[in-house]
Tab-separated table of C-alpha atoms in Angstrom:
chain	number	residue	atom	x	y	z
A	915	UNK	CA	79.059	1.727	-11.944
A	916	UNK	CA	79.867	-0.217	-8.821
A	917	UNK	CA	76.737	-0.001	-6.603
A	918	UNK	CA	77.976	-2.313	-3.829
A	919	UNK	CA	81.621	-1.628	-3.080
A	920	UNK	CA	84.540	-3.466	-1.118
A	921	UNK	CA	87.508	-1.932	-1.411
A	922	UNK	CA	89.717	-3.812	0.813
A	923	UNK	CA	90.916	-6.994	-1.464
A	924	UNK	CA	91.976	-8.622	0.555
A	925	UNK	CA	92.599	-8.844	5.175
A	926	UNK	CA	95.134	-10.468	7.442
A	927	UNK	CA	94.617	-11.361	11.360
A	928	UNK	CA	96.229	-13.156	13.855
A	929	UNK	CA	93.709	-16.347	15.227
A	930	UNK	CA	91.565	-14.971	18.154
A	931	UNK	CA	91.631	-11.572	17.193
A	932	UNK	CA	88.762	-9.224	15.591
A	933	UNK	CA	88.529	-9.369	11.894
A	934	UNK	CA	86.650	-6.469	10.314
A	935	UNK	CA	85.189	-6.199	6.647
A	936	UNK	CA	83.796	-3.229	5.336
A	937	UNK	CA	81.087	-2.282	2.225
A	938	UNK	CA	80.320	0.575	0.764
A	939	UNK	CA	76.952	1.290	-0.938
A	940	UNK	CA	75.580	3.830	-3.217
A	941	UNK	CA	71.831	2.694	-3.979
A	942	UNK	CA	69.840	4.453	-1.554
A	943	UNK	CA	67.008	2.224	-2.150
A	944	UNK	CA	69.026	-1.004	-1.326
A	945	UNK	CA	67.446	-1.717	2.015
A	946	UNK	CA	68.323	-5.562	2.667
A	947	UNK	CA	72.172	-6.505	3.346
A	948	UNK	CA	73.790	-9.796	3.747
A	949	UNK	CA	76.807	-11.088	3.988
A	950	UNK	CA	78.327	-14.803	1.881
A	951	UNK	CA	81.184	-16.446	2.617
A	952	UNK	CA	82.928	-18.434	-0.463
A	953	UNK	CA	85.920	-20.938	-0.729
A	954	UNK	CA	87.358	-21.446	-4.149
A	955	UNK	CA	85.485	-23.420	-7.029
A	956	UNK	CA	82.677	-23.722	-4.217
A	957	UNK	CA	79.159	-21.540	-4.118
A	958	UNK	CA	78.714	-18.958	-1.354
A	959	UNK	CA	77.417	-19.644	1.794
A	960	UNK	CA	75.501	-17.408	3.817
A	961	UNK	CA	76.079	-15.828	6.869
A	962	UNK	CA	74.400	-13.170	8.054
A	963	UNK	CA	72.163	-10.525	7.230
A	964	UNK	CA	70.449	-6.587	8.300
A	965	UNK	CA	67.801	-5.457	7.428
A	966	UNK	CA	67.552	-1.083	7.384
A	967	UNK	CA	65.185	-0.911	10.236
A	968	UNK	CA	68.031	-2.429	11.806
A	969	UNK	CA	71.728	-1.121	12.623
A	970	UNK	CA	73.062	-3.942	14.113
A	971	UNK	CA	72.662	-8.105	13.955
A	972	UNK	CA	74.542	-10.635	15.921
A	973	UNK	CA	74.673	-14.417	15.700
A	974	UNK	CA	77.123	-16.309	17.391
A	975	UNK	CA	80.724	-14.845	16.799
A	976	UNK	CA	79.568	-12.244	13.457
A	977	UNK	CA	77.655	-9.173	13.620
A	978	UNK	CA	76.856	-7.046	11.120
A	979	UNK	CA	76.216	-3.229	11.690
A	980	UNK	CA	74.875	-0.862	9.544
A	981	UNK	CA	75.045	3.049	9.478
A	982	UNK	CA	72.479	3.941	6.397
A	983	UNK	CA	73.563	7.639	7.005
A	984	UNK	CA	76.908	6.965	5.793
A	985	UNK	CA	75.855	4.069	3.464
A	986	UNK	CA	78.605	1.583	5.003
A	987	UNK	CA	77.915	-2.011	6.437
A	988	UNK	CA	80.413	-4.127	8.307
A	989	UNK	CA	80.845	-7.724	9.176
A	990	UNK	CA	82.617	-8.250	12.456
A	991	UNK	CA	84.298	-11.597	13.209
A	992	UNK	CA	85.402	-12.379	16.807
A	993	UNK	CA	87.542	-14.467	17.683
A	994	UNK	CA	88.789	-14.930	14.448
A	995	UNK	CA	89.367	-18.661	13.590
A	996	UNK	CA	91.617	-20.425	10.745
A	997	UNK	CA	88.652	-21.631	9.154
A	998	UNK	CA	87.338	-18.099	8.636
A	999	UNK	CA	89.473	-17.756	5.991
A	1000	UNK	CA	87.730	-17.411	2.868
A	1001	UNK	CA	86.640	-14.589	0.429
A	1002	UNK	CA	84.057	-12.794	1.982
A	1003	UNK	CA	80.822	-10.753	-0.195
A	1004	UNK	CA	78.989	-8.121	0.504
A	1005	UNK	CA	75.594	-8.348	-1.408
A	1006	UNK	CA	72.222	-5.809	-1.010
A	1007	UNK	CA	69.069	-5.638	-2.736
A	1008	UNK	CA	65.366	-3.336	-2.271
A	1009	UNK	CA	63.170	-6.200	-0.744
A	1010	UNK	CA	61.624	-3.545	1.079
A	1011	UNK	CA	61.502	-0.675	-1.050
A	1012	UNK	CA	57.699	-1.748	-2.498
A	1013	UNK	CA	58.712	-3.021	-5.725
A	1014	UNK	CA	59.498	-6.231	-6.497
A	1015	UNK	CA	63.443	-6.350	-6.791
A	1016	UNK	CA	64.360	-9.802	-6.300
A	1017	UNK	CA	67.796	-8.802	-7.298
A	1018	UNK	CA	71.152	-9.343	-5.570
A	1019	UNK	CA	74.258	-6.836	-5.931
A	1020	UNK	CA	77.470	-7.974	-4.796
A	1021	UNK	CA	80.151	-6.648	-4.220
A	1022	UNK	CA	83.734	-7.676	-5.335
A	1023	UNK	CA	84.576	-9.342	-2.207
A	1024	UNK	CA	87.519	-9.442	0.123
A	1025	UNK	CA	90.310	-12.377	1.112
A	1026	UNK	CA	90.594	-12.818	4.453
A	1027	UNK	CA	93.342	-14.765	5.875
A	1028	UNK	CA	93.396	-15.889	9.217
A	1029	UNK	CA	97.013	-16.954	10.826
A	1030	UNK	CA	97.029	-19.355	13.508
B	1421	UNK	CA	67.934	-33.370	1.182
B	1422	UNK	CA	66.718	-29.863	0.267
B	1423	UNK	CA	69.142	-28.112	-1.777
B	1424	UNK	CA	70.478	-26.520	-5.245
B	1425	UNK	CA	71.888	-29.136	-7.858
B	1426	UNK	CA	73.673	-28.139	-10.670
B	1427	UNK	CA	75.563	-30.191	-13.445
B	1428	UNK	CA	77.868	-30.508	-14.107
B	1429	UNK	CA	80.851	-29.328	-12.142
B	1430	UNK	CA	82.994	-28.993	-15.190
B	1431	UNK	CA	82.734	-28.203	-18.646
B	1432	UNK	CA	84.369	-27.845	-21.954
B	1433	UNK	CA	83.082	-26.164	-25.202
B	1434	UNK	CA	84.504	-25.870	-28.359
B	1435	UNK	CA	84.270	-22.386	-29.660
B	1436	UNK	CA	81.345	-21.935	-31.563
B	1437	UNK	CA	79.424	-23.990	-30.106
B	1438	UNK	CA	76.493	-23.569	-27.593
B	1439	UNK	CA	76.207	-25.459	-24.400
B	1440	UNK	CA	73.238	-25.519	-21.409
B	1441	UNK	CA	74.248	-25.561	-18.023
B	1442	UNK	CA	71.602	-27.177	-15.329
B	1443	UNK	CA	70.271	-25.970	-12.047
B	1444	UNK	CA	67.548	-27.380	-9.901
B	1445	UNK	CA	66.300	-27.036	-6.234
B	1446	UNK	CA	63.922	-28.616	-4.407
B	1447	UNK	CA	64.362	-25.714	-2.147
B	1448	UNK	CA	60.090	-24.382	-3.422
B	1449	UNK	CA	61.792	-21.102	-4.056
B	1450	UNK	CA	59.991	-18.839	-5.760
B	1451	UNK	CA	63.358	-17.119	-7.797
B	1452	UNK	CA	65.864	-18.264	-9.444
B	1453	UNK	CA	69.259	-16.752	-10.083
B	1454	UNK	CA	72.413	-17.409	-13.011
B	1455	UNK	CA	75.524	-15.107	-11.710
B	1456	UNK	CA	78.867	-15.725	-12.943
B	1457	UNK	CA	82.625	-15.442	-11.408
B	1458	UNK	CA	85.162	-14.154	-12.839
B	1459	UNK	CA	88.830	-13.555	-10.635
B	1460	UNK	CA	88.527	-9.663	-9.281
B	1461	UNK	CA	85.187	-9.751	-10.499
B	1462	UNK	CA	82.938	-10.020	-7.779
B	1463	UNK	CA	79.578	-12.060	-8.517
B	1464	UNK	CA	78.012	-10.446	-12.067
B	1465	UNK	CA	74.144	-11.301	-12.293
B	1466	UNK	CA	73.286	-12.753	-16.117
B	1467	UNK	CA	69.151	-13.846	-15.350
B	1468	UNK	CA	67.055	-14.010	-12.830
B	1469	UNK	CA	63.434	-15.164	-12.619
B	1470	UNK	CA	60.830	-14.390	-10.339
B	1471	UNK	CA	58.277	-16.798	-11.001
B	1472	UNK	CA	57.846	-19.653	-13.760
B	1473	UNK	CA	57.515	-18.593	-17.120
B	1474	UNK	CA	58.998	-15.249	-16.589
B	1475	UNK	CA	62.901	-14.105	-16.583
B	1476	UNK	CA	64.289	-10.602	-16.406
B	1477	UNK	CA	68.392	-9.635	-17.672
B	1478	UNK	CA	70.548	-8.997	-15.242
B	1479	UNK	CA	73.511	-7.279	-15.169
B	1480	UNK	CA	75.481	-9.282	-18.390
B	1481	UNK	CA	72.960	-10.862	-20.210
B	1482	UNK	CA	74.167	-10.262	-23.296
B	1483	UNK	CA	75.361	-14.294	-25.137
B	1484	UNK	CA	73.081	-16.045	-22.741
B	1485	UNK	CA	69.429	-17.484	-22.603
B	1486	UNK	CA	67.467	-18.692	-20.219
B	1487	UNK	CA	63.967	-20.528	-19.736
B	1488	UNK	CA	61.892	-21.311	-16.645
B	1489	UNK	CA	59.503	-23.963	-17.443
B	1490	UNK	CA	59.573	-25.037	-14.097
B	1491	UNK	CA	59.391	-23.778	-10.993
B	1492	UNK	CA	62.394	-26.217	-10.206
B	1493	UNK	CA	64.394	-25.743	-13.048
B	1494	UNK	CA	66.628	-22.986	-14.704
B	1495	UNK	CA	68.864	-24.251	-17.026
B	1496	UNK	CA	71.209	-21.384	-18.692
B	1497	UNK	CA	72.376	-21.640	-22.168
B	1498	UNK	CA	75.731	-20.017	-23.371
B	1499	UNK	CA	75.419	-18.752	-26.555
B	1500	UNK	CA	78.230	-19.002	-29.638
B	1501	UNK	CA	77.422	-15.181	-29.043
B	1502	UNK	CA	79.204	-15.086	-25.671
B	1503	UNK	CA	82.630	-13.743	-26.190
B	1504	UNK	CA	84.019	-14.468	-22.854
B	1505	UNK	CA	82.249	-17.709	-21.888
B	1506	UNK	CA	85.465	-19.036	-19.932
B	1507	UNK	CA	83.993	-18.403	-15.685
B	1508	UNK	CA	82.455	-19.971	-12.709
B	1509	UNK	CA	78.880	-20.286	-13.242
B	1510	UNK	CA	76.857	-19.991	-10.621
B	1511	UNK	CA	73.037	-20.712	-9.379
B	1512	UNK	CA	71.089	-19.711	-6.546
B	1513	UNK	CA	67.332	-19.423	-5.589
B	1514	UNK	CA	65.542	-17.525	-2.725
B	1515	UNK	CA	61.781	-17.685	-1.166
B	1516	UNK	CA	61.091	-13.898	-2.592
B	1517	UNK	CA	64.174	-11.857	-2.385
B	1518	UNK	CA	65.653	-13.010	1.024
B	1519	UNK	CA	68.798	-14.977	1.282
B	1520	UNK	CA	69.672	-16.438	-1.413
B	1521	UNK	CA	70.865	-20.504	-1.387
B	1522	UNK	CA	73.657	-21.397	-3.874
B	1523	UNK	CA	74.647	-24.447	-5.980
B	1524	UNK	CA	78.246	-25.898	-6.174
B	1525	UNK	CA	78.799	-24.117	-9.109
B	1526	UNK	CA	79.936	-24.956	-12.705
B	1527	UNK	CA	83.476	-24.119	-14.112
B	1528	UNK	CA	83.359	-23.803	-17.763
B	1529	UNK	CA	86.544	-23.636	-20.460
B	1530	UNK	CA	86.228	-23.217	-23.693
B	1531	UNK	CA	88.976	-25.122	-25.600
């Protein structure tokens, strides 16, 4: 059962325009997001991350909202550069839930392509 | 430079037999992580460890061993038992469970 979800594959935008990736979560005790970019045989990078006191966290041209009511986080790129292009992760785990999950659940990521 | 090694970048077993993939960071991260990559797959957690000397399963553990003898070191093993062993291996380590920092990765084939 998929607890972190992504169900675009894959996303196309023009360069300079907003790029938008969703996740979809089911674990209601997954309180720490974040947010990996990856290009092929390489290991993901990270990018950016929310915790669920939070609903919203910006740095530099991504920010990453999340509505815990609805269970959805998004990563918002703008402007939108070639070199965005990569396969983007959605990933969440219960640092703050009191125990000690150290684990990290990620989701099955999404393509983005970014045309100049 | 601080960072997470591993070794090597590509591999080939022979069916049957067992090989040991290495990771190490100089990172002082507490945890540890072995998650593999397979295409449509997402990233599929095998170990993790918390703290040296103890390792939990993750998500696939099932063909695979690990062992934390250091708090620098997490080599994973991959097991004649390990039907599938053909991925992308990957390791990472965090301070607690915050972001985690990933190696390069290792791209095993079994011939």
């Amino acid at each position: 059962d998929q607890q972190v979800k992504q169900n675009s594959p894959s996303l196309s935008v023009q360069e300079g325009r907003i790029s938008i990736l969703n996740c979809d979560y089911t674990n209601s005790m997954f309180d720490y997001f974040l947010w990996y970019k990856k290009y092929p045989a390489e290991g993901p990078t990270f990018l950016i991350s929310i915790s669920s006191i939070k609903d919203k966290n910006e740095d530099g041209r991504f920010t990453v909202f999340l509505n815990k009511s609805a269970k959805h986080l998004s990563l918002h790129i703008v402007p939108s550069q070639p070199g965005d292009s990569a396969v983007y992760f959605c990933a969440a785990s219960g640092e703050n839930s009191g125990g000690s999950n150290y684990k990290l659940t990620f989701g099955k990521g999404t393509l983005l392509t970014v045309n100049p | 430079d601080g960072g997470i090694t591993q070794s090597p970048k590509y591999l080939f077993r022979k069916e049957g037999q067992n090989v040991t993939l290495s990771c190490e960071q100089n990172l002082n991260h507490d945890a540890m992580y072995w998650y593999r990559q397979d295409p449509g797959q997402g990233l599929r957690l095998i170990y993790y460890s918390q703290i040296v000397n103890d390792f939990q399963k993750g998500d696939i553990a099932e063909g695979y061993s690990v062992s934390r003898e250091k708090k620098e070191s997490f080599p994973l093993t991959v097991t004649s038992a390990q039907k599938n062993p053909t991925a992308f291996y990957l390791c990472a380590s965090s301070f607690r469970s915050t972001e985690a920092f990933f190696g390069q990765g290792t791209r095993l084939t079994v011939v």
